[in-house]
């Protein structure tokens, strides 16, 4: 017993053999037309067209393997599937093996990964921008011989620039904040 829906179609798209998972998935029954299963109200309007193109290319095209994505359900809770078709010549006829798999979770994870990648790229850009701003600030201070300092009231510490340390006669080796 295969857990995924699998069927064998003849050249006319009629199901000649299928497993129980195919029947439980409510696809076309044994002896039924494969493409008729994609015209119900639960399917997205373009589902039949997408699957039909993959069917035609797999059966008659140069590429024996094709796949198509289709959606079942409403916009609030869609369920996405991939139907994979592979042509196998048997004597003078061509048959297709069709395999269905639900990919809703895979698509959700891919979207989440894209979102996290974009967030990471924005964070990297922000860090690079901050580093560039710091370098420009330090250069401006050094070129103009300006002494600046920062007082942290909570920690009661002072941190100063190189020029500020010169004015107050503090050695460069004294890197620790002053109390």
CSV table of C-alpha atoms in Angstrom, one decimal:
chain,number,residue,atom,x,y,z
A,1,UNK,CA,0.0,0.0,0.0
A,2,UNK,CA,1.5,3.3,-1.1
A,3,UNK,CA,0.6,6.2,1.0
A,4,UNK,CA,0.7,8.7,-1.9
A,5,UNK,CA,-1.9,8.6,-4.7
A,6,UNK,CA,-0.6,6.8,-7.8
A,7,UNK,CA,-2.3,5.9,-11.0
A,8,UNK,CA,-1.6,4.6,-14.5
A,9,UNK,CA,-3.3,6.4,-17.4
A,10,UNK,CA,-3.6,5.2,-21.0
A,11,UNK,CA,-3.0,7.6,-23.9
A,12,UNK,CA,-6.5,9.0,-23.7
A,13,UNK,CA,-6.1,9.9,-20.1
A,14,UNK,CA,-8.3,7.1,-18.7
A,15,UNK,CA,-7.3,5.6,-15.4
A,16,UNK,CA,-6.4,2.0,-16.1
A,17,UNK,CA,-4.8,1.2,-12.7
A,18,UNK,CA,-4.6,3.0,-9.3
A,19,UNK,CA,-4.0,2.5,-5.7
A,20,UNK,CA,-6.3,3.0,-2.7
A,21,UNK,CA,-4.7,6.3,-1.9
A,22,UNK,CA,-5.7,7.6,-5.4
A,23,UNK,CA,-9.3,6.6,-4.8
A,24,UNK,CA,-9.3,8.0,-1.3
A,25,UNK,CA,-7.9,11.3,-2.7
A,26,UNK,CA,-11.1,11.4,-4.7
A,27,UNK,CA,-9.3,11.6,-8.0
A,28,UNK,CA,-10.9,10.2,-11.1
A,29,UNK,CA,-12.1,6.6,-10.5
A,30,UNK,CA,-10.9,3.5,-12.3
A,31,UNK,CA,-12.1,3.9,-15.9
A,32,UNK,CA,-12.6,7.6,-15.4
A,33,UNK,CA,-11.0,10.5,-17.2
A,34,UNK,CA,-8.0,11.9,-15.3
A,35,UNK,CA,-8.5,15.6,-16.4
A,36,UNK,CA,-12.2,15.6,-15.5
A,37,UNK,CA,-11.2,15.4,-11.8
A,38,UNK,CA,-9.8,19.0,-12.0
A,39,UNK,CA,-13.0,20.7,-13.0
A,40,UNK,CA,-14.8,20.7,-9.7
A,41,UNK,CA,-15.7,23.8,-7.8
A,42,UNK,CA,-13.0,23.2,-5.1
A,43,UNK,CA,-10.2,23.6,-7.6
A,44,UNK,CA,-8.6,26.9,-8.6
A,45,UNK,CA,-9.8,28.0,-12.1
A,46,UNK,CA,-6.4,27.5,-13.6
A,47,UNK,CA,-5.9,24.0,-12.1
A,48,UNK,CA,-7.3,22.1,-15.0
A,49,UNK,CA,-5.3,24.1,-17.6
A,50,UNK,CA,-2.0,23.6,-15.7
A,51,UNK,CA,-2.6,19.9,-15.3
A,52,UNK,CA,-3.8,19.5,-18.9
A,53,UNK,CA,-0.7,21.2,-20.3
A,54,UNK,CA,1.6,18.9,-18.2
A,55,UNK,CA,-0.5,15.9,-19.3
A,56,UNK,CA,-0.2,16.8,-23.1
A,57,UNK,CA,3.5,17.5,-22.9
A,58,UNK,CA,4.3,14.3,-20.9
A,59,UNK,CA,2.2,12.2,-23.4
A,60,UNK,CA,3.2,13.8,-26.7
A,61,UNK,CA,6.2,16.0,-26.0
A,62,UNK,CA,9.9,15.3,-26.1
A,63,UNK,CA,10.2,15.4,-22.3
A,64,UNK,CA,8.7,12.3,-20.8
A,65,UNK,CA,8.4,13.7,-17.3
A,66,UNK,CA,6.3,16.7,-16.3
A,67,UNK,CA,4.8,18.2,-13.2
A,68,UNK,CA,2.2,20.8,-12.4
A,69,UNK,CA,1.1,22.6,-9.2
A,70,UNK,CA,-2.6,23.1,-8.4
A,71,UNK,CA,-4.6,24.4,-5.5
A,72,UNK,CA,-7.7,23.0,-3.9
A,73,UNK,CA,-9.9,24.9,-1.4
A,74,UNK,CA,-10.7,28.5,-0.8
A,75,UNK,CA,-8.4,31.4,-0.3
A,76,UNK,CA,-8.4,31.2,3.5
A,77,UNK,CA,-7.2,27.6,3.7
A,78,UNK,CA,-5.7,26.4,0.4
A,79,UNK,CA,-4.2,23.0,-0.1
A,80,UNK,CA,-1.5,22.8,-2.7
A,81,UNK,CA,-0.5,19.7,-4.6
A,82,UNK,CA,2.1,18.7,-7.2
A,83,UNK,CA,1.0,16.2,-9.8
A,84,UNK,CA,3.9,14.5,-11.5
A,85,UNK,CA,3.4,12.6,-14.8
A,86,UNK,CA,5.9,10.3,-16.4
A,87,UNK,CA,5.5,8.6,-19.8
A,88,UNK,CA,6.3,4.9,-20.3
A,89,UNK,CA,6.0,3.3,-23.7
A,90,UNK,CA,4.4,-0.2,-23.5
A,91,UNK,CA,4.6,-2.0,-26.9
A,92,UNK,CA,3.1,0.5,-29.4
A,93,UNK,CA,1.2,2.6,-26.8
A,94,UNK,CA,2.2,5.2,-24.2
A,95,UNK,CA,1.1,5.1,-20.7
A,96,UNK,CA,1.5,7.7,-17.9
A,97,UNK,CA,2.3,7.1,-14.3
A,98,UNK,CA,0.8,9.9,-12.2
A,99,UNK,CA,1.8,10.7,-8.7
A,100,UNK,CA,0.2,13.2,-6.4
A,101,UNK,CA,1.8,14.8,-3.4
A,102,UNK,CA,0.6,17.5,-1.0
A,103,UNK,CA,3.1,20.3,-0.9
A,104,UNK,CA,1.2,22.9,1.2
A,105,UNK,CA,3.7,22.6,4.1
A,106,UNK,CA,6.7,22.7,1.8
A,107,UNK,CA,5.4,25.9,0.1
A,108,UNK,CA,4.8,27.5,3.5
A,109,UNK,CA,8.3,26.6,4.7
A,110,UNK,CA,9.8,28.0,1.4
A,111,UNK,CA,7.9,31.3,1.9
A,112,UNK,CA,9.0,31.5,5.5
A,113,UNK,CA,12.6,30.8,4.4
A,114,UNK,CA,12.4,33.6,1.8
A,115,UNK,CA,11.0,36.0,4.4
A,116,UNK,CA,13.8,35.1,6.9
A,117,UNK,CA,16.4,35.5,4.2
A,118,UNK,CA,15.1,39.0,3.3
A,119,UNK,CA,15.1,40.0,7.0
A,120,UNK,CA,18.7,38.7,7.3
A,121,UNK,CA,19.7,40.7,4.2
A,122,UNK,CA,18.1,43.9,5.6
A,123,UNK,CA,20.0,43.3,8.9
A,124,UNK,CA,23.3,42.9,7.1
A,125,UNK,CA,22.7,46.0,5.1
A,126,UNK,CA,21.8,47.9,8.3
A,127,UNK,CA,25.0,46.7,10.0
A,128,UNK,CA,27.1,47.7,7.0
A,129,UNK,CA,25.5,51.2,7.0
A,130,UNK,CA,26.2,51.6,10.7
A,131,UNK,CA,29.8,50.6,10.1
A,132,UNK,CA,30.2,53.1,7.3
A,133,UNK,CA,28.6,55.9,9.4
A,134,UNK,CA,31.0,55.1,12.3
A,135,UNK,CA,34.0,55.3,9.9
A,136,UNK,CA,32.9,58.6,8.5
A,137,UNK,CA,32.3,59.9,12.1
A,138,UNK,CA,35.7,58.8,13.3
A,139,UNK,CA,37.4,60.3,10.2
A,140,UNK,CA,35.6,63.6,10.7
A,141,UNK,CA,36.7,63.8,14.3
A,142,UNK,CA,40.4,62.9,13.5
A,143,UNK,CA,40.7,65.3,10.6
A,144,UNK,CA,39.2,68.3,12.5
A,145,UNK,CA,41.0,67.6,15.8
A,146,UNK,CA,37.7,67.6,17.7
A,147,UNK,CA,37.5,66.0,21.1
A,148,UNK,CA,34.2,64.4,22.0
A,149,UNK,CA,33.1,62.3,25.0
A,150,UNK,CA,30.1,60.4,26.0
A,151,UNK,CA,28.8,60.1,29.6
A,152,UNK,CA,26.8,57.1,30.6
A,153,UNK,CA,24.7,58.3,33.5
A,154,UNK,CA,23.6,54.8,34.6
A,155,UNK,CA,27.0,53.2,34.6
A,156,UNK,CA,28.6,56.5,35.6
A,157,UNK,CA,31.4,56.1,33.0
A,158,UNK,CA,32.9,58.4,30.4
A,159,UNK,CA,34.3,57.3,27.0
A,160,UNK,CA,36.2,59.8,24.9
A,161,UNK,CA,37.8,60.3,21.5
A,162,UNK,CA,41.6,60.3,20.9
A,163,UNK,CA,41.7,64.2,21.0
A,164,UNK,CA,39.6,64.3,24.2
A,165,UNK,CA,42.1,62.0,25.8
A,166,UNK,CA,45.0,64.3,24.6
A,167,UNK,CA,43.2,67.3,26.2
A,168,UNK,CA,42.8,65.6,29.5
A,169,UNK,CA,46.3,64.0,29.3
A,170,UNK,CA,44.9,60.4,29.3
A,171,UNK,CA,47.2,57.8,27.7
A,172,UNK,CA,46.0,55.8,24.6
A,173,UNK,CA,46.7,52.6,26.5
A,174,UNK,CA,44.0,53.5,29.0
A,175,UNK,CA,41.1,52.0,26.9
A,176,UNK,CA,38.8,51.4,29.9
A,177,UNK,CA,36.0,53.8,30.5
A,178,UNK,CA,36.7,56.4,33.2
A,179,UNK,CA,34.6,56.6,36.4
